[in-house]
């Protein structure tokens, strides 16, 4: 029977499932109490390893399966209680989890690198106290069977005596099925023997009291016959004896050889190849697992949309003005449907932040160990949802912030005790929604930022002028400046050349902001504010002459009306205005983009105070229009990249509005007025 | 159409089994663990049950024991899917009332022929 199954697609499912399994293993291992492991946790860890082993072999990923087999063996001993759960054991298991994860990831490249697995296998074997034989046991078994077939004259048939136990039918092994199977191998003569207890009174129809003597003709391999009786070997008396043709001159080497080949079935090679190939391609595209409720909601909404459409289409053929009220109603319904549909579609891309948080228990444990610090990690708001793209990209900045808090924030147990704090420090990751944004906080109860050192460093680097007085908040946020690191001795953890400025830039690329609040001796709180999605943006529509632009709301601090008198012109084009205790540059949008404005006077326009990367500017526009959600269209894909512009959108009237890239715009502005930044310091 | 109840906690194995058996013309019912399978079996007959051993809630051995106590499953072929090539697990399955086993990894042809063997 030819079966055409797309193994590749299912193999992809296996890969996703294994990744989830590895996460389960990892979090389970991290939660284990040494010496007193929870049985259910142990079982779930074991099952995950077991599934990876079984699935790996089934889908042709033998390297993974073989390695998982060793892991499983060790886990099984722990789970059965034969082996105590030690820290070393857990550490080795965690390394193995990483190793399997790497192997699965490398499937996409086509080749699995087993170097690490081979090394770990040695460790595993040591722990298991035996040599982990690379050959599965059954191969040797089969070989032994083959060898036991004594050489001699060629086999031309078999004498088989089969006496089932009376209870054989209870396991649903029908002896007649076995006879039928044997017939498939060759010509079979069957003689019934010893129908023992056929007295009517004692006859039990659920028992078997018949036995058979059979002769099977043909040079059939013993293995094939044994396989048929495999399931009932414990439920019958069986003897299988060869019938040899003593007259034949040929030695029987071939028969023996054949039998080994039959029993050791190689994994389906072509299928496996195909599977790994296509898994790589589909991984590039990325898939998403969607809760069925979300899909149902979507289908439901599409249904409603169809109803609305059919209701509106009535007006297409005959419309008179008496129906205007109905038409208006229909349009209202349509807009409601559209909004709900948009929300539902966006919801599909939304995933809980636990996907990003899940790696931290492990990371905090390892980092804490390396630094000899005691840390209690608390995760809050793990179910908070955000866009998958944002989720994927926020991982690295978060890791950096967490490492930073562990390295620079939390003190050593001794220092904590000396400061009158509990020995174990608290690191909290907190996520929640606020407006159209998601807020992620990394909170520690450590020493806080050393403001004097930060300020001294900033002066030394020329980031802050020598006489400049800064608020505490400003000093704290200096750590996000490029090339800033207060740690003189570069540790291999957070001081690896990637500074907080990179964190801020990465978050900025996602349209978000990061800031820090810190109190000496009490701790620090890093706050990341991100848009929920990258596909839609809350924007403020502004007008400059005949052009409309959109400024992302997240960048806008406030909008003010000021007058020319309050603006100091310093050198050439650079203008500053004073907003409370701060001097801000005036960024004339019409100048930046070379368009015609209604008026070039600051009195006639409005200043939109926008902030990015710690810089604030006042963007001069002619007028503020409405605030609205806009769908972001890529300018790069449709035209080309433009400095200061992050994308475009289509407005309700069909015109195109450009979306301002505030960080890029500010940078562009400073480049054009290279001396402006220095002037800010002089004035301040 | 003959029906198969396939029980495995691994979604990829479940999908593989159902794809293969459906392609071979069987009606396939899937369950994620022994408990779900047993619930289904209480009200429904199938022609063969195919179950994994290691599963949460109710494992394969427990499922087989429980199924054999149901009158409508007394003579239903019950096959275990096992990665254990060793004798012990197979015999544990047999002792619980299993008809036979399929050793993972299996290829589609092996699965079809084994199921075909017990559904005559």
GROMACS .gro file of C-alpha atoms in nm, chain A residues 1 3 5 7 10 13-14 17 46-47 50-51 53-55 57-59 72 79 138 169-173 177 180-181 206 230-235 265 268, chain B residues 9-13 15-16 19-20 23-24 54-56 68 74-77 79 83-85 91 94 97-101 105-106 110 112 114 117-118 120:
model
   76
    1UNK     CA    1   0.000   0.000   0.000
    3UNK     CA    2   0.100   0.588   0.167
    5UNK     CA    3   0.221   1.131   0.412
    7UNK     CA    4   0.626   1.374   0.713
   10UNK     CA    5   0.449   1.660   1.109
   13UNK     CA    6   0.512   1.984   1.471
   14UNK     CA    7   0.756   1.755   1.648
   17UNK     CA    8   0.648   2.024   2.054
   46UNK     CA    9   1.070   1.239   3.223
   47UNK     CA   10   0.777   1.234   2.983
   50UNK     CA   11   1.072   1.041   2.657
   51UNK     CA   12   0.861   1.210   2.389
   53UNK     CA   13   1.339   1.039   2.221
   54UNK     CA   14   1.042   0.859   2.069
   55UNK     CA   15   0.944   1.136   1.829
   57UNK     CA   16   1.349   0.844   1.626
   58UNK     CA   17   1.014   0.834   1.449
   59UNK     CA   18   1.089   1.143   1.244
   72UNK     CA   19   1.580   0.968   2.977
   79UNK     CA   20   1.196   0.934   3.898
  138UNK     CA   21   1.823  -0.480   2.014
  169UNK     CA   22  -0.784  -1.515   2.406
  170UNK     CA   23  -0.805  -1.274   2.699
  171UNK     CA   24  -0.532  -1.059   2.551
  172UNK     CA   25  -0.722  -1.078   2.226
  173UNK     CA   26  -0.449  -1.273   2.050
  177UNK     CA   27  -0.467  -1.478   1.321
  180UNK     CA   28  -0.307  -1.663   0.895
  181UNK     CA   29   0.014  -1.463   0.932
  206UNK     CA   30  -1.327  -1.761   2.643
  230UNK     CA   31   0.639  -1.221   1.943
  231UNK     CA   32   0.324  -1.100   2.115
  232UNK     CA   33   0.226  -1.441   2.248
  233UNK     CA   34   0.567  -1.570   2.357
  234UNK     CA   35   0.446  -1.553   2.718
  235UNK     CA   36   0.114  -1.714   2.643
  265UNK     CA   37   1.524  -0.183   1.006
  268UNK     CA   38   1.338   0.591   0.678
  693UNK     CA   39   0.037   1.277   2.475
  694UNK     CA   40   0.265   1.388   2.193
  695UNK     CA   41   0.081   1.594   1.931
  696UNK     CA   42   0.329   1.505   1.658
  697UNK     CA   43   0.291   1.132   1.713
  699UNK     CA   44  -0.085   1.359   1.403
  700UNK     CA   45   0.143   1.106   1.240
  703UNK     CA   46  -0.253   1.079   0.905
  704UNK     CA   47  -0.115   0.734   0.835
  707UNK     CA   48  -0.471   0.739   0.459
  708UNK     CA   49  -0.505   0.364   0.502
  738UNK     CA   50   0.408   0.730   2.929
  739UNK     CA   51   0.126   0.981   2.959
  740UNK     CA   52   0.000   1.219   3.223
  752UNK     CA   53  -1.024  -0.470   2.986
  758UNK     CA   54  -1.296  -0.733   2.658
  759UNK     CA   55  -1.209  -0.861   2.312
  760UNK     CA   56  -1.086  -0.545   2.146
  761UNK     CA   57  -0.724  -0.559   2.031
  763UNK     CA   58  -0.175  -0.227   2.114
  767UNK     CA   59   1.002   0.303   2.274
  768UNK     CA   60   1.131   0.031   2.501
  769UNK     CA   61   1.295  -0.239   2.299
  775UNK     CA   62   0.552  -0.781   2.933
  778UNK     CA   63   0.091  -0.786   2.820
  781UNK     CA   64  -0.406  -0.711   2.900
  782UNK     CA   65  -0.245  -0.568   2.589
  783UNK     CA   66  -0.265  -0.770   2.271
  784UNK     CA   67   0.073  -0.662   2.139
  785UNK     CA   68   0.297  -0.368   2.073
  789UNK     CA   69   1.031   0.438   1.590
  790UNK     CA   70   0.789   0.289   1.345
  794UNK     CA   71   0.481  -0.095   0.991
  796UNK     CA   72  -0.053  -0.005   0.895
  798UNK     CA   73   0.045  -0.407   1.254
  801UNK     CA   74  -0.286  -0.773   1.156
  802UNK     CA   75  -0.519  -0.741   1.453
  804UNK     CA   76  -0.904  -0.899   1.041
   0.00000   0.00000   0.00000
